[in-house]
Short mmCIF file of C-alpha atoms and ligand atoms in Angstrom, two decimals:
data_model
loop_
_atom_site.label_atom_id
_atom_site.label_comp_id
_atom_site.label_asym_id
_atom_site.label_seq_id
_atom_site.Cartn_x
_atom_site.Cartn_y
_atom_site.Cartn_z
CA MET Z 1 99.14 52.63 36.50
CA PHE Z 2 100.12 55.54 34.27
CA LYS Z 3 101.22 53.06 31.61
CA ASN Z 4 98.75 54.23 28.94
CA SER Z 5 99.48 57.89 29.47
CA ILE Z 6 99.84 60.13 26.43
CA TRP Z 7 102.55 62.80 26.22
CA PHE Z 8 102.19 66.10 24.40
CA ASN Z 9 105.49 67.97 24.10
CA LEU Z 10 104.65 71.44 22.83
CA HIS Z 11 106.91 74.22 21.74
CA GLU Z 12 104.47 76.92 22.80
CA THR Z 13 101.01 77.05 24.37
CA GLU Z 14 98.95 79.51 26.45
CA SER Z 15 99.19 77.38 29.55
CA THR Z 16 99.79 73.65 29.90
CA ASN Z 17 96.94 73.50 32.46
CA SER Z 18 94.57 75.22 30.02
CA PHE Z 19 95.73 72.87 27.24
CA LEU Z 20 94.70 69.83 29.30
CA HIS Z 21 91.37 71.48 30.22
CA GLU Z 22 90.62 71.87 26.52
CA GLN Z 23 91.66 68.30 25.69
CA LEU Z 24 89.41 66.99 28.47
CA MET Z 25 86.40 68.79 27.00
CA SER Z 26 86.59 66.57 23.93
CA GLU Z 27 88.00 63.28 25.30
CA LYS Z 28 88.88 61.53 28.53
CA LEU Z 29 92.66 61.25 28.28
CA PRO Z 30 94.27 58.21 29.90
CA GLU Z 31 95.24 58.78 33.53
CA GLY Z 32 98.72 60.22 33.93
CA SER Z 33 98.70 61.97 30.55
CA VAL Z 34 101.08 64.87 30.42
CA VAL Z 35 101.73 68.05 28.50
CA THR Z 36 105.02 69.92 28.60
CA ALA Z 37 105.86 73.19 26.88
CA ASP Z 38 109.01 75.18 26.21
CA TYR Z 39 107.07 78.39 26.56
CA GLN Z 40 103.69 79.56 27.88
CA THR Z 41 102.13 82.78 26.58
CA LYS Z 42 99.66 82.93 29.50
CA GLY Z 43 101.22 80.81 32.24
CA ARG Z 44 98.97 80.77 35.27
CA GLY Z 45 99.86 80.78 38.97
CA GLN Z 46 97.90 80.42 42.19
CA ARG Z 47 95.14 82.88 43.09
CA GLY Z 48 94.89 84.41 39.63
CA SER Z 49 98.57 85.34 39.38
CA SER Z 50 100.65 84.71 36.26
CA TRP Z 51 103.64 82.37 35.94
CA GLN Z 52 106.54 83.79 33.96
CA SER Z 53 109.20 81.52 32.56
CA GLU Z 54 111.85 82.25 29.90
CA ALA Z 55 111.48 80.16 26.73
CA GLY Z 56 113.24 76.80 26.79
CA LYS Z 57 114.82 77.26 30.22
CA ASN Z 58 112.47 75.58 32.68
CA LEU Z 59 110.10 72.71 33.23
CA LEU Z 60 106.48 73.58 32.49
CA MET Z 61 104.31 70.52 32.85
CA SER Z 62 100.75 69.48 33.60
CA ILE Z 63 99.34 66.04 34.34
CA VAL Z 64 95.78 64.74 34.53
CA ILE Z 65 94.61 62.24 37.11
CA TYR Z 66 91.20 60.87 38.07
CA PRO Z 67 91.11 60.54 41.87
CA ASP Z 68 87.50 59.28 41.94
CA PHE Z 69 88.17 57.66 45.33
CA LEU Z 70 88.64 61.10 46.98
CA LYS Z 71 85.91 63.47 48.19
CA ALA Z 72 86.39 67.12 47.20
CA SER Z 73 86.97 67.85 50.91
CA GLU Z 74 89.96 65.48 50.84
CA ALA Z 75 91.55 67.11 47.80
CA PHE Z 76 94.46 68.64 49.69
CA VAL Z 77 96.18 65.27 50.12
CA LEU Z 78 96.65 65.19 46.36
CA SER Z 79 98.31 68.55 46.52
CA LYS Z 80 100.68 67.10 49.13
CA CYS Z 81 101.51 64.21 46.78
CA ILE Z 82 102.44 66.58 43.94
CA ALA Z 83 104.51 68.72 46.31
CA LEU Z 84 106.34 65.62 47.61
CA ALA Z 85 107.01 64.36 44.07
CA THR Z 86 108.48 67.76 43.17
CA TYR Z 87 110.42 67.86 46.43
CA ASP Z 88 112.01 64.47 45.66
CA LEU Z 89 113.01 65.59 42.17
CA LEU Z 90 114.73 68.71 43.48
CA ALA Z 91 116.34 66.90 46.40
CA ASP Z 92 118.67 65.34 43.78
CA TYR Z 93 120.11 68.83 43.23
CA SER Z 94 120.11 70.34 46.72
CA ASN Z 95 119.82 69.31 50.36
CA GLN Z 96 118.14 72.64 51.18
CA VAL Z 97 114.74 71.92 49.60
CA GLN Z 98 111.57 72.62 51.57
CA ILE Z 99 107.84 72.79 50.95
CA LYS Z 100 106.15 76.06 51.80
CA TRP Z 101 102.47 75.57 52.58
CA PRO Z 102 100.39 74.96 50.61
CA ASN Z 103 102.64 73.81 47.79
CA ASP Z 104 105.49 76.11 46.87
CA ILE Z 105 108.90 74.48 46.70
CA LEU Z 106 111.84 76.42 48.06
CA ILE Z 107 115.60 76.02 47.88
CA GLU Z 108 117.39 77.88 50.67
CA GLY Z 109 114.17 79.78 51.38
CA LYS Z 110 113.68 80.99 47.78
CA LYS Z 111 110.94 79.80 45.46
CA VAL Z 112 112.20 77.36 42.84
CA ALA Z 113 108.89 75.74 41.86
CA GLY Z 114 105.17 76.45 41.92
CA ILE Z 115 102.22 74.12 41.67
CA LEU Z 116 98.73 74.89 40.39
CA ILE Z 117 96.14 72.23 41.15
CA GLU Z 118 92.78 72.53 39.42
CA ASN Z 119 89.99 70.11 40.27
CA ILE Z 120 87.12 69.54 37.86
CA LEU Z 121 84.16 68.65 40.08
CA ARG Z 122 81.05 66.59 39.37
CA GLY Z 123 78.74 67.31 42.31
CA ALA Z 124 80.70 66.63 45.51
CA ASP Z 125 83.22 64.42 43.72
CA ILE Z 126 86.40 65.21 41.86
CA TYR Z 127 86.04 64.12 38.23
CA ALA Z 128 89.56 65.05 37.18
CA THR Z 129 92.53 66.86 38.64
CA ILE Z 130 94.94 68.84 36.53
CA ALA Z 131 98.21 69.42 38.34
CA GLY Z 132 100.51 72.00 36.77
CA ILE Z 133 104.10 72.25 37.91
CA GLY Z 134 106.57 74.96 36.99
CA ILE Z 135 110.18 74.34 38.04
CA ASN Z 136 112.91 76.93 37.50
CA PHE Z 137 115.82 74.88 36.22
CA ASN Z 138 118.10 76.95 34.01
CA GLN Z 139 116.78 80.52 34.23
CA GLN Z 140 119.30 82.98 35.66
CA MET Z 141 117.31 86.21 36.08
CA PHE Z 142 113.86 86.79 37.58
CA GLU Z 143 111.53 89.78 37.26
CA GLY Z 144 111.45 90.52 40.96
CA GLY Z 145 115.19 89.89 41.38
CA LEU Z 146 116.88 87.04 43.17
CA ASN Z 147 115.69 87.77 46.71
CA SER Z 148 112.66 85.52 46.57
CA ALA Z 149 113.14 83.38 43.42
CA THR Z 150 115.86 80.97 42.42
CA SER Z 151 116.60 78.17 39.99
CA VAL Z 152 118.48 74.89 40.15
CA PHE Z 153 121.23 76.45 38.03
CA ILE Z 154 121.60 79.50 40.28
CA ASN Z 155 121.69 77.28 43.33
CA SER Z 156 123.89 74.42 42.17
CA GLY Z 157 125.56 75.49 38.91
CA VAL Z 158 124.08 72.40 37.23
CA LYS Z 159 122.41 72.79 33.80
CA ALA Z 160 119.58 70.29 33.88
CA ASP Z 161 117.72 68.65 31.00
CA THR Z 162 114.08 69.61 31.47
CA GLN Z 163 112.67 66.73 29.43
CA ILE Z 164 114.57 64.10 31.46
CA ASN Z 165 113.29 65.79 34.60
CA ALA Z 166 109.74 65.72 33.24
CA VAL Z 167 109.98 61.93 32.94
CA LYS Z 168 111.41 61.63 36.47
CA LEU Z 169 108.71 63.89 37.90
CA HIS Z 170 106.06 61.79 36.19
CA GLU Z 171 107.53 58.69 37.87
CA ASN Z 172 107.64 60.43 41.25
CA ILE Z 173 104.01 61.53 40.93
CA GLU Z 174 103.04 57.95 40.11
CA VAL Z 175 104.81 56.70 43.28
CA TYR Z 176 102.94 59.13 45.56
CA TYR Z 177 99.64 58.65 43.74
CA GLN Z 178 99.99 54.91 44.31
CA MET Z 179 100.58 55.57 48.03
CA LEU Z 180 97.39 57.63 48.05
CA GLN Z 181 95.41 54.89 46.32
CA GLN Z 182 96.73 52.47 48.93
CA LYS Z 183 95.41 54.89 51.60
CA LYS Z 184 98.85 55.52 53.08
CA ILE Z 185 97.64 58.94 54.14
CA GLU Z 186 99.56 59.02 57.44
CA GLU Z 187 102.82 58.37 55.61
CA ILE Z 188 102.07 61.14 53.10
CA ASP Z 189 101.19 63.55 55.95
CA ARG Z 190 104.35 62.62 57.85
CA LEU Z 191 106.62 63.21 54.85
CA TYR Z 192 104.93 66.49 54.03
CA LEU Z 193 105.43 67.78 57.58
CA THR Z 194 109.06 66.61 57.60
CA HIS Z 195 109.78 68.92 54.68
CA LEU Z 196 107.53 71.82 55.73
CA TYR Z 197 109.13 75.27 55.79
CA LYS Z 198 109.09 77.01 59.20
CA LEU Z 199 107.37 74.16 61.02
CA ASN Z 200 107.61 74.92 64.77
CA GLU Z 201 109.80 77.97 64.11
CA THR Z 202 108.86 81.47 65.15
CA ALA Z 203 107.89 83.40 62.02
CA LEU Z 204 106.18 86.62 61.00
CA PHE Z 205 102.71 86.24 59.51
CA ASN Z 206 100.07 88.60 58.16
CA ASP Z 207 96.34 88.00 58.48
CA ALA Z 208 93.24 90.23 58.22
CA ASN Z 209 94.20 91.85 61.55
CA GLY Z 210 97.76 92.69 60.48
CA PRO Z 211 101.20 91.25 61.23
CA PHE Z 212 101.88 88.90 64.12
CA GLN Z 213 104.46 86.38 65.31
CA GLY Z 214 103.59 82.74 65.55
CA LYS Z 215 104.59 79.18 64.79
CA ILE Z 216 103.23 76.70 62.26
CA LYS Z 217 102.13 73.67 64.28
CA GLY Z 218 100.80 71.51 61.44
CA LEU Z 219 97.81 71.13 59.16
CA SER Z 220 94.16 70.22 59.75
CA PRO Z 221 92.81 67.14 57.93
CA MET Z 222 91.41 69.48 55.26
CA GLY Z 223 94.81 71.10 54.75
CA LEU Z 224 94.23 74.31 56.71
CA LEU Z 225 97.33 75.78 58.35
CA ILE Z 226 97.46 75.60 62.17
CA VAL Z 227 99.31 78.62 63.54
CA GLU Z 228 100.01 79.14 67.24
CA ARG Z 229 100.26 82.73 68.41
CA GLU Z 230 102.62 83.93 71.13
CA ASN Z 231 99.76 83.76 73.67
CA GLY Z 232 99.36 80.05 72.95
CA GLU Z 233 96.09 80.40 70.98
CA LYS Z 234 95.86 78.28 67.86
CA HIS Z 235 94.12 79.45 64.68
CA LEU Z 236 93.24 77.66 61.47
CA TYR Z 237 93.84 79.46 58.19
CA ASP Z 238 92.81 78.92 54.62
CA VAL Z 239 95.34 79.91 51.95
CA LYS Z 240 93.64 83.23 51.20
CA GLU Z 241 93.57 84.25 54.86
CA ILE Z 242 97.25 84.30 55.79
CA SER Z 243 100.67 84.97 54.38
CA LEU Z 244 104.04 84.07 55.78
CA VAL Z 245 106.20 87.20 55.66
CA ARG Z 246 109.48 85.68 56.88
C1 LIG P 301 102.24 79.30 41.65
O1 LIG P 301 103.18 79.12 42.43
O2 LIG P 301 101.64 80.37 41.61
C2 LIG P 301 101.85 78.17 40.77
C3 LIG P 301 102.59 78.19 39.47
C4 LIG P 301 102.26 77.04 38.56
C5 LIG P 301 102.94 77.18 37.22
C6 LIG P 301 102.74 75.98 36.35
S1 LIG P 301 103.75 76.04 34.91
C7 LIG P 301 102.90 74.69 34.23
C8 LIG P 301 101.42 74.87 34.56
N1 LIG P 301 100.77 75.70 33.58
C9 LIG P 301 100.35 76.86 34.08
O3 LIG P 301 99.77 77.75 33.45
N2 LIG P 301 100.67 76.93 35.39
C10 LIG P 301 101.33 75.73 35.84
#
């Protein structure tokens, strides 16, 4: 499936996602093509944030796929596949890995990896998806301290080879992408929920009306978060509308 994929291993680039965007403007790369970098000068995170990563310490990787069988409204299932592939990679290092909706990966409740999915649309269809994954492997210090961020090394004491992990992650993504092509959506949904952080646990959230206690009950088919309040009412939230405080 990804057998013709091309690999670009860069020392430095602005952002591996941006690099693939630029490549795709001039040619249609084979599906599964990948770029990795030791360092990004303008690493990008979700919702316009930046992604900081010390040079040569972590995995910074982007992959292009062409999910022409998916409608744009079904795009979230792809995000689940990338999260599950990343989960499986990290589960080799820790048994405390979880997925925080929509697609952060946590070890012992601290963020170890982030995923940035960018869909290039043609009308209502997805022409190409660029999935960027940043995994903290060997970094030991983080800007905001160690309360909310971690790395595989901090957690397990293991120094991992990022390039070997890039190859494994590529294989994992291929496995889940194949499941998606075979329409095994229920299986993907089930696995995602199995690993979901705070599912059915009382947690503190913040929405436009302020903080409140509730429980994550699952996801809508479009990937919206279903949160049940203490009075039993259920609400659906898009990613910009809610944050999980603790
Ligand atoms: C987030 O959690 O905010 C998402 C972070 C995604 C970071 C990765 S690193 C590789 C790829 N290139 C980027 O510029 N961003 C993603």
